[in-house]
CSV table of C-alpha atoms (C1' of nucleotides) in Angstrom, one decimal:
chain,number,residue,atom,x,y,z
A,1,MET,CA,-87.4,-235.3,109.0
A,2,LYS,CA,-84.8,-235.6,106.0
A,3,ILE,CA,-85.9,-237.8,103.1
A,4,LYS,CA,-83.6,-238.8,100.4
A,5,ILE,CA,-85.2,-238.9,96.9
A,6,ASP,CA,-83.2,-239.8,93.6
A,7,ASP,CA,-85.8,-239.5,91.3
A,8,ASP,CA,-87.2,-236.3,89.4
A,9,PHE,CA,-88.4,-233.8,92.2
A,10,ASP,CA,-88.3,-230.1,91.9
A,11,LEU,CA,-90.5,-228.2,94.5
A,12,GLU,CA,-90.4,-225.1,92.5
A,13,LYS,CA,-91.6,-226.7,89.3
A,14,ILE,CA,-94.2,-228.9,90.8
A,15,ALA,CA,-95.5,-225.4,92.7
A,16,ASP,CA,-95.7,-223.8,89.3
A,17,SER,CA,-96.9,-226.8,87.3
A,18,GLY,CA,-100.6,-225.8,87.4
A,19,GLN,CA,-101.9,-229.1,89.0
A,20,CYS,CA,-102.0,-227.9,92.4
A,21,PHE,CA,-103.1,-224.4,94.0
A,22,ARG,CA,-102.3,-224.7,97.5
A,23,PHE,CA,-98.5,-225.3,97.1
A,24,ASN,CA,-96.5,-222.2,97.5
A,25,LYS,CA,-93.1,-220.7,98.3
A,26,SER,CA,-93.0,-219.9,102.1
A,27,GLY,CA,-89.5,-218.6,103.2
A,28,ASP,CA,-86.7,-221.0,102.1
A,29,GLY,CA,-89.2,-223.9,101.4
A,30,TYR,CA,-92.8,-224.6,100.3
A,31,SER,CA,-96.0,-224.7,102.1
A,32,VAL,CA,-98.2,-227.5,100.9
A,33,THR,CA,-101.9,-228.1,101.9
A,34,ALA,CA,-104.0,-231.0,100.8
A,35,LEU,CA,-107.3,-231.3,102.0
A,36,ASP,CA,-107.0,-231.0,106.0
A,37,LYS,CA,-103.1,-231.9,105.9
A,38,HIS,CA,-100.4,-229.4,105.9
A,39,LEU,CA,-96.6,-229.6,105.3
A,40,PHE,CA,-93.6,-227.3,105.3
A,41,ILE,CA,-90.9,-228.9,103.0
A,42,LYS,CA,-87.7,-227.7,101.8
A,43,GLN,CA,-84.7,-228.9,99.6
A,44,ILE,CA,-81.3,-229.2,101.6
A,45,SER,CA,-79.1,-230.8,99.0
A,46,ASP,CA,-79.2,-232.3,95.6
A,47,ASN,CA,-81.3,-235.1,96.5
A,48,GLU,CA,-82.3,-234.5,100.3
A,49,PHE,CA,-85.5,-232.7,101.4
A,50,ASP,CA,-86.8,-231.8,104.8
A,51,PHE,CA,-90.2,-232.8,105.6
A,52,ASP,CA,-91.7,-231.2,108.5
A,53,CYS,CA,-93.5,-234.0,109.6
A,54,SER,CA,-93.5,-237.2,111.6
A,55,LYS,CA,-92.2,-240.4,109.9
A,56,LYS,CA,-95.7,-241.7,110.3
A,57,ASP,CA,-97.1,-238.7,108.5
A,58,TYR,CA,-94.6,-239.2,105.7
A,59,GLU,CA,-95.2,-242.9,105.3
A,60,GLU,CA,-98.9,-242.8,105.6
A,61,PHE,CA,-99.6,-239.7,103.4
A,62,TRP,CA,-96.7,-237.5,102.0
A,63,ARG,CA,-94.8,-240.2,100.4
A,64,SER,CA,-98.1,-241.1,98.4
A,65,TYR,CA,-98.9,-237.5,98.0
A,66,PHE,CA,-95.8,-237.0,96.1
A,67,ASP,CA,-96.1,-240.4,94.2
A,68,LEU,CA,-92.6,-241.3,95.4
A,69,ASP,CA,-93.0,-245.0,94.6
A,70,VAL,CA,-93.2,-244.3,90.8
A,71,SER,CA,-90.1,-243.3,88.7
A,72,TYR,CA,-90.7,-240.1,86.7
A,73,LYS,CA,-87.2,-240.5,85.2
A,74,LYS,CA,-88.2,-243.8,83.9
A,75,ILE,CA,-91.4,-242.4,82.2
A,76,ARG,CA,-89.2,-239.2,80.9
A,77,GLY,CA,-87.1,-241.9,79.4
A,78,MET,CA,-90.0,-243.2,77.1
A,79,ILE,CA,-89.6,-239.9,75.2
A,80,ASP,CA,-88.6,-240.3,71.6
A,81,LYS,CA,-85.7,-237.8,71.0
A,82,ASN,CA,-87.1,-237.5,67.6
A,83,ASP,CA,-89.8,-235.8,68.9
A,84,GLU,CA,-87.9,-232.6,69.6
A,85,TYR,CA,-90.6,-230.4,71.2
A,86,LEU,CA,-91.6,-233.0,73.8
A,87,PHE,CA,-88.1,-233.9,74.6
A,88,GLU,CA,-87.3,-230.3,75.0
A,89,ALA,CA,-90.3,-229.8,77.2
A,90,ALA,CA,-89.5,-232.6,79.4
A,91,GLU,CA,-85.9,-231.7,79.9
A,92,TYR,CA,-87.1,-228.2,80.8
A,93,GLY,CA,-89.9,-229.7,83.0
A,94,LYS,CA,-87.7,-232.3,84.7
A,95,GLY,CA,-88.8,-232.4,88.3
A,96,ILE,CA,-92.3,-232.3,87.7
A,97,ARG,CA,-94.5,-235.1,89.2
A,98,ILE,CA,-98.2,-235.9,89.3
A,99,LEU,CA,-99.3,-235.5,92.8
A,100,LYS,CA,-101.9,-237.7,94.3
A,101,GLN,CA,-104.5,-235.3,95.0
A,102,ASP,CA,-108.0,-235.4,96.4
A,103,PRO,CA,-111.0,-236.0,94.0
A,104,TRP,CA,-113.5,-233.5,95.8
A,105,GLU,CA,-110.6,-230.8,96.3
A,106,MET,CA,-109.6,-231.3,92.6
A,107,LEU,CA,-113.2,-231.1,91.3
A,108,ILE,CA,-114.0,-228.0,93.0
A,109,SER,CA,-110.5,-226.3,92.2
A,110,PHE,CA,-111.0,-227.2,88.5
A,111,ILE,CA,-114.5,-226.1,88.3
A,112,ILE,CA,-113.0,-222.7,89.7
A,113,SER,CA,-110.3,-222.9,87.0
A,114,GLN,CA,-112.2,-222.3,84.0
A,115,ARG,CA,-111.6,-218.8,82.4
A,116,LYS,CA,-109.3,-217.7,85.2
A,117,ASN,CA,-105.5,-217.6,85.1
A,118,ILE,CA,-103.5,-219.3,87.8
A,119,PRO,CA,-102.9,-216.5,90.3
A,120,ALA,CA,-106.6,-215.8,90.2
A,121,ILE,CA,-107.4,-219.5,90.7
A,122,LYS,CA,-105.2,-219.6,93.6
A,123,ALA,CA,-106.6,-216.4,95.1
A,124,SER,CA,-110.3,-217.8,94.9
A,125,ILE,CA,-109.3,-221.1,96.2
A,126,GLU,CA,-107.5,-219.6,99.3
A,127,LYS,CA,-110.5,-217.3,99.9
A,128,LEU,CA,-112.9,-220.1,100.1
A,129,CYS,CA,-110.7,-222.1,102.8
A,130,ALA,CA,-110.4,-218.7,104.7
A,131,VAL,CA,-114.1,-218.1,104.6
A,132,VAL,CA,-114.8,-221.4,106.0
A,133,GLY,CA,-111.9,-220.8,108.3
A,134,ARG,CA,-110.8,-224.1,109.6
A,135,GLU,CA,-107.4,-223.9,110.8
A,136,ILE,CA,-105.3,-226.9,110.9
A,137,LYS,CA,-101.9,-225.5,112.2
A,138,THR,CA,-101.0,-222.9,114.8
A,139,GLU,CA,-98.1,-222.1,112.7
A,140,LYS,CA,-98.5,-219.3,109.9
A,141,ASN,CA,-97.0,-219.4,106.5
A,142,ALA,CA,-94.0,-217.2,106.1
A,143,ASN,CA,-96.2,-214.3,104.8
A,144,GLY,CA,-98.2,-214.4,107.8
A,145,ASP,CA,-101.3,-216.2,106.6
A,146,ASN,CA,-103.2,-218.7,108.6
A,147,ILE,CA,-103.2,-222.2,107.3
A,148,TYR,CA,-106.8,-223.5,106.4
A,149,ALA,CA,-108.0,-226.7,105.5
A,150,PHE,CA,-109.8,-227.1,102.2
A,151,PRO,CA,-113.7,-227.1,102.9
A,152,LYS,CA,-115.5,-230.3,103.3
A,153,PRO,CA,-118.7,-230.4,101.2
A,154,GLY,CA,-120.9,-229.7,104.1
A,155,GLU,CA,-118.8,-226.7,105.1
A,156,MET,CA,-119.0,-225.3,101.5
A,157,ALA,CA,-122.7,-226.1,101.0
A,158,LYS,CA,-123.6,-224.1,104.0
A,159,LEU,CA,-121.8,-220.9,103.0
A,160,SER,CA,-124.2,-218.0,102.4
A,161,ASP,CA,-124.6,-216.7,98.8
A,162,LYS,CA,-122.8,-213.6,100.3
A,163,GLU,CA,-119.8,-215.5,101.6
A,164,LEU,CA,-119.6,-217.6,98.5
A,165,SER,CA,-119.5,-214.5,96.3
A,166,SER,CA,-116.9,-212.9,98.4
A,167,CYS,CA,-114.4,-215.7,97.0
A,168,GLY,CA,-114.5,-214.1,93.7
A,169,LEU,CA,-115.9,-217.1,91.8
A,170,GLY,CA,-117.9,-215.1,89.5
A,171,TYR,CA,-120.6,-217.2,87.6
A,172,ARG,CA,-118.8,-220.4,89.0
A,173,ASP,CA,-120.6,-219.7,92.3
A,174,LYS,CA,-123.3,-221.9,91.1
A,175,TYR,CA,-121.3,-224.7,90.0
A,176,VAL,CA,-119.6,-224.9,93.1
A,177,LYS,CA,-122.6,-224.7,95.0
A,178,LYS,CA,-124.3,-227.5,93.1
A,179,ALA,CA,-121.3,-229.9,93.3
A,180,ALA,CA,-121.0,-229.6,96.9
A,181,ASN,CA,-124.7,-230.2,97.4
A,182,ASP,CA,-124.5,-233.3,94.8
A,183,VAL,CA,-121.5,-234.7,96.9
A,184,LEU,CA,-123.2,-234.2,100.2
A,185,SER,CA,-126.3,-235.5,98.9
A,186,GLY,CA,-124.8,-238.7,97.6
A,187,GLU,CA,-125.7,-238.0,94.2
A,188,ALA,CA,-122.2,-237.8,93.2
A,189,GLU,CA,-120.0,-240.5,95.0
A,190,LEU,CA,-116.7,-239.3,94.1
A,191,TYR,CA,-114.8,-242.0,96.0
A,192,LYS,CA,-116.7,-244.8,94.7
A,193,TRP,CA,-116.0,-243.5,91.4
A,194,GLN,CA,-112.3,-244.7,91.7
A,195,ASP,CA,-113.5,-247.9,91.0
A,196,LEU,CA,-115.3,-247.1,87.6
A,197,SER,CA,-113.7,-247.8,84.1
A,198,ASP,CA,-112.1,-244.5,82.5
A,199,ASP,CA,-115.1,-244.2,80.0
A,200,ASP,CA,-117.6,-244.7,83.1
A,201,LEU,CA,-115.8,-242.0,85.1
A,202,MET,CA,-115.7,-239.6,82.3
A,203,GLU,CA,-119.3,-240.1,81.6
A,204,ARG,CA,-120.3,-239.5,85.3
A,205,LEU,CA,-118.0,-236.2,85.6
A,206,LEU,CA,-119.6,-234.8,82.5
A,207,LYS,CA,-123.0,-235.2,84.2
A,208,LEU,CA,-121.9,-232.6,86.9
A,209,PHE,CA,-123.0,-229.1,86.6
A,210,GLY,CA,-120.1,-226.7,85.3
A,211,VAL,CA,-118.0,-229.9,84.3
A,212,GLY,CA,-117.1,-230.2,80.7
A,213,VAL,CA,-114.5,-232.1,78.9
A,214,LYS,CA,-111.5,-230.3,79.9
A,215,VAL,CA,-112.3,-230.0,83.7
A,216,ALA,CA,-113.1,-233.8,83.8
A,217,ASN,CA,-109.7,-234.6,82.3
A,218,CYS,CA,-108.2,-232.4,84.9
A,219,GLU,CA,-110.2,-234.4,87.6
A,220,ILE,CA,-109.3,-237.8,86.1
A,221,LEU,CA,-105.5,-236.9,86.0
A,222,PHE,CA,-105.1,-235.0,89.0
A,223,GLY,CA,-107.9,-236.0,91.4
A,224,TYR,CA,-107.9,-239.6,90.4
A,225,HIS,CA,-104.1,-240.0,89.3
A,226,ARG,CA,-105.0,-241.6,85.9
A,227,LEU,CA,-101.9,-240.7,84.3
A,228,ASP,CA,-103.1,-241.1,80.8
A,229,ALA,CA,-105.9,-238.4,80.7
A,230,PHE,CA,-104.7,-235.7,78.6
A,231,PRO,CA,-106.5,-232.2,79.4
A,232,LYS,CA,-106.7,-229.9,76.5
A,233,ASP,CA,-106.7,-226.2,77.7
A,234,VAL,CA,-105.7,-223.2,75.7
A,235,TRP,CA,-102.0,-223.9,76.0
A,236,ILE,CA,-102.1,-227.3,75.1
A,237,ASN,CA,-104.6,-226.6,72.1
A,238,ARG,CA,-102.0,-224.0,70.9
A,239,VAL,CA,-99.1,-226.6,71.3
A,240,LEU,CA,-101.0,-229.5,69.3
A,241,GLU,CA,-101.8,-226.8,66.7
A,242,LEU,CA,-98.5,-225.3,66.2
A,243,LYS,CA,-96.2,-228.2,66.9
A,244,TYR,CA,-98.2,-231.3,66.0
A,245,PRO,CA,-100.3,-230.5,63.0
A,246,GLU,CA,-99.9,-234.0,62.1
A,247,GLY,CA,-101.1,-235.2,65.5
A,248,PHE,CA,-99.5,-236.0,69.0
A,249,ASN,CA,-98.6,-239.6,69.2
A,250,PHE,CA,-100.8,-240.8,72.0
A,251,ASP,CA,-100.3,-244.5,71.4
A,252,LYS,CA,-96.6,-244.1,72.0
A,253,TYR,CA,-97.0,-242.5,75.5
A,254,LYS,CA,-99.7,-244.6,76.7
A,255,PRO,CA,-100.3,-244.9,79.8
A,256,TYR,CA,-98.5,-241.8,80.6
A,257,ASN,CA,-99.8,-239.1,78.3
A,258,GLY,CA,-101.0,-236.9,81.2
A,259,VAL,CA,-97.3,-236.8,82.4
A,260,MET,CA,-96.2,-235.6,78.9
A,261,GLN,CA,-99.2,-233.2,78.8
A,262,GLN,CA,-97.8,-231.7,82.0
A,263,TYR,CA,-94.3,-231.1,80.4
A,264,LEU,CA,-96.0,-229.6,77.4
A,265,PHE,CA,-98.2,-227.5,79.3
A,266,PHE,CA,-95.5,-226.3,81.6
A,267,TYR,CA,-92.9,-225.6,78.9
A,268,SER,CA,-95.1,-223.8,76.5
A,269,ARG,CA,-96.5,-221.4,79.3
A,270,SER,CA,-93.0,-220.5,80.4
A,271,ASN,CA,-91.7,-220.3,77.0
A,272,GLY,CA,-94.2,-218.8,75.3
A,273,LEU,CA,-94.2,-221.3,72.6
A,274,ALA,CA,-91.2,-219.5,70.6
B,1,DT,C1',-110.5,-199.4,77.0
B,2,DC,C1',-109.7,-203.8,75.5
B,3,DC,C1',-108.3,-208.6,75.9
B,4,DC,C1',-107.1,-212.8,78.2
B,5,DA,C1',-107.4,-216.4,81.7
B,6,DG,C1',-106.0,-224.7,82.5
B,7,DG,C1',-114.5,-223.6,79.5
B,8,DT,C1',-119.2,-224.5,80.0
B,9,DA,C1',-124.0,-224.1,79.4
B,10,DC,C1',-127.6,-223.0,76.6
B,11,DA,C1',-129.7,-221.5,72.3
B,12,DT,C1',-129.9,-221.8,67.5
B,13,DT,C1',-129.1,-223.8,62.9
C,1,DA,C1',-123.9,-232.7,65.1
C,2,DA,C1',-122.1,-228.5,64.5
C,3,DT,C1',-121.6,-223.6,65.5
C,4,DG,C1',-122.5,-219.1,68.4
C,5,DT,C1',-122.5,-216.4,72.6
C,6,DA,C1',-123.1,-215.1,77.3
C,7,DC,C1',-120.8,-215.6,81.3
C,8,DA,C1',-118.2,-212.7,86.6
C,9,DT,C1',-113.8,-211.2,88.0
C,10,DG,C1',-109.2,-209.3,87.9
C,11,DG,C1',-104.8,-208.1,86.1
C,12,DG,C1',-101.8,-206.4,82.0
DNA sequence: TCCCAGGTACATT
DNA sequence: AATGTACATGGG
């Protein structure tokens, strides 16, 4: 179905923004997978997009997934022109949105992400989905690959060591396995944690094996959609060091520091921090 | 061959 | 509390 979107919305930038790992170019559009839902989407004019789904699926899931009730244009508008680097970064990254992704999928994805580059993260996650092998569409991607769901905790927990290691996770095998078992056993109640305060949520996440401050912040920003979380990875640390020696003005952009972080991350990575 | 990738756990001081 | 180091794998 055709959807008109007048706010910032750029599929290519979102796909390359590093917040999602199963959002890829497919033919003349994009193939998007979130847990056990899948969508082909393509741009058909300046502000029109073809969502290959029913009206019901759009209203009940994808509209929220793309966070279409929030104006990212407005959030961009908060940026002080005197903050030249952030302003440039936001112009460059205009069209990025923070997707409303699932806490479980994000937890595993960002546990896997540590000390890996983005193509490698995507490859590992895709292998993990393929090893479990739960197909969710009869169609295939443009490259001929089957479309698999993201594994549930139980599906992941029962993978053999051999199957798990075939996903190229390296030393992260044990983190993924433990996280799956913790969620399965109810020791980590990710969905109940939605109600926790920011501080309590952070505290709970940091107790998980393989989750440090950076991964926890990614989980809070992308998995819990708390837009003020500001993950600091190697790229952001370079930005802060080189462009904000006097400190970044977190107070000014509250409660949207996470959106600013995405612009900075995307810009610094593509532009080499020139 | 060396270096790096959306870091974290663990030991040592 | 602060600092140092090992860690699996793949690509440039």
